[in-house]
C-alpha cells in the first residue's frame, strides 16, 4: 500500500468531520441579531443566574429607568428647541 492510497482512504473521514464541524459552526451562527443581543444582556448583567420572578423584577426596573431617561430627555430637548431654535 503506497502513501497516496493510505491518504486517499483517510480523505472521506477528514471530509466528513469537516462537514460536521461546518454544520455545528453554522448552527451556532444561525442566532439572529435580536437573540444575540438578548443573550449578551443576560450574560452581562448575570440574569441567567436569577429565578424567573427576579429576572422579571429586574427587567421591570430597567424598563422604568429607561422610560424616565427618555421622558426627561425628550422634555429637555423640547426646552432646548424652544429656547434656541424657535
C-alpha positions as a Markdown table, in Angstrom:
| # | Residue | x | y | z |
|---|---|---|---|---|
| 1 | Unk | 0.0 | 0.0 | 0.0 |
| 2 | Unk | 1.5 | 3.3 | -1.0 |
| 3 | Unk | 1.3 | 6.6 | 0.8 |
| 4 | Unk | -1.2 | 8.0 | -1.7 |
| 5 | Unk | -3.7 | 5.2 | -1.2 |
| 6 | Unk | -3.5 | 5.5 | 2.6 |
| 7 | Unk | -4.0 | 9.2 | 2.4 |
| 8 | Unk | -6.9 | 8.8 | 0.0 |
| 9 | Unk | -8.5 | 6.3 | 2.4 |
| 10 | Unk | -8.4 | 8.9 | 5.1 |
| 11 | Unk | -9.9 | 11.7 | 3.0 |
| 12 | Unk | -13.5 | 10.7 | 3.4 |
| 13 | Unk | -13.1 | 10.6 | 7.2 |
| 14 | Unk | -11.5 | 14.0 | 7.3 |
| 15 | Unk | -14.0 | 15.4 | 4.9 |
| 16 | Unk | -17.0 | 14.1 | 7.0 |
| 17 | Unk | -15.5 | 15.6 | 10.2 |
| 18 | Unk | -15.0 | 18.9 | 8.3 |
| 19 | Unk | -18.6 | 18.9 | 7.1 |
| 20 | Unk | -19.8 | 18.1 | 10.7 |
| 21 | Unk | -17.7 | 20.9 | 12.0 |
| 22 | Unk | -19.2 | 23.3 | 9.4 |
| 23 | Unk | -22.7 | 22.3 | 10.3 |
| 24 | Unk | -22.0 | 23.0 | 14.0 |
| 25 | Unk | -20.5 | 26.3 | 13.2 |
| 26 | Unk | -23.5 | 27.2 | 11.0 |
| 27 | Unk | -25.9 | 26.3 | 13.8 |
| 28 | Unk | -24.1 | 28.5 | 16.3 |
| 29 | Unk | -24.0 | 31.4 | 13.9 |
| 30 | Unk | -27.7 | 31.0 | 13.0 |
| 31 | Unk | -28.7 | 33.0 | 16.0 |
| 32 | Unk | -30.3 | 36.2 | 14.7 |
| 33 | Unk | -29.3 | 39.7 | 15.9 |
| 34 | Unk | -32.0 | 40.0 | 18.5 |
| 35 | Unk | -31.2 | 36.7 | 20.1 |
| 36 | Unk | -27.6 | 37.6 | 20.3 |
| 37 | Unk | -28.4 | 41.0 | 22.0 |
| 38 | Unk | -30.7 | 39.3 | 24.5 |
| 39 | Unk | -28.0 | 36.7 | 25.2 |
| 40 | Unk | -25.4 | 39.5 | 25.7 |
| 41 | Unk | -27.8 | 41.4 | 28.0 |
| 42 | Unk | -28.4 | 38.2 | 30.1 |
| 43 | Unk | -24.7 | 37.4 | 30.4 |
| 44 | Unk | -23.6 | 41.0 | 31.0 |
| 45 | Unk | -26.0 | 41.6 | 33.9 |
| 46 | Unk | -25.9 | 38.0 | 35.2 |
| 47 | Unk | -29.6 | 37.5 | 34.7 |
| 48 | Unk | -29.1 | 33.8 | 33.7 |
| 49 | Unk | -28.4 | 33.1 | 37.4 |
| 50 | Unk | -31.7 | 34.6 | 38.7 |
| 51 | Unk | -35.0 | 33.0 | 39.3 |
| 52 | Unk | -37.7 | 33.9 | 36.8 |
| 53 | Unk | -39.5 | 36.3 | 39.2 |
| 54 | Unk | -36.2 | 38.1 | 40.0 |
| 55 | Unk | -35.5 | 38.4 | 36.3 |
| 56 | Unk | -38.9 | 39.9 | 35.6 |
| 57 | Unk | -38.4 | 42.4 | 38.5 |
| 58 | Unk | -35.0 | 43.4 | 37.3 |
| 59 | Unk | -36.3 | 43.9 | 33.7 |
| 60 | Unk | -39.3 | 45.9 | 35.0 |
| 61 | Unk | -36.9 | 48.2 | 36.9 |
| 62 | Unk | -34.7 | 48.6 | 33.8 |
| 63 | Unk | -37.8 | 49.5 | 31.7 |
| 64 | Unk | -39.0 | 52.1 | 34.2 |
| 65 | Unk | -35.5 | 53.6 | 34.4 |
| 66 | Unk | -35.3 | 53.7 | 30.6 |
| 67 | Unk | -38.7 | 55.4 | 30.5 |
| 68 | Unk | -37.6 | 58.1 | 32.9 |
| 69 | Unk | -34.4 | 58.7 | 31.0 |
| 70 | Unk | -36.2 | 59.0 | 27.6 |
| 71 | Unk | -39.1 | 61.1 | 29.0 |
| 72 | Unk | -36.8 | 63.6 | 30.7 |
| 73 | Unk | -34.5 | 63.6 | 27.7 |
| 74 | Unk | -37.5 | 64.5 | 25.5 |
| 75 | Unk | -38.6 | 67.2 | 27.9 |
| 76 | Unk | -35.1 | 68.8 | 28.0 |
| 77 | Unk | -34.8 | 68.5 | 24.2 |
| 78 | Unk | -38.1 | 70.2 | 23.8 |
| 79 | Unk | -36.9 | 73.1 | 26.1 |
| 80 | Unk | -33.7 | 73.4 | 24.2 |
| 81 | Unk | -35.5 | 73.5 | 20.9 |
| 82 | Unk | -38.0 | 76.2 | 22.2 |
| 83 | Unk | -35.1 | 78.3 | 23.5 |
| 84 | Unk | -32.6 | 78.2 | 20.7 |
| 85 | Unk | -34.5 | 77.1 | 17.5 |
| 86 | Unk | -37.9 | 78.9 | 17.7 |
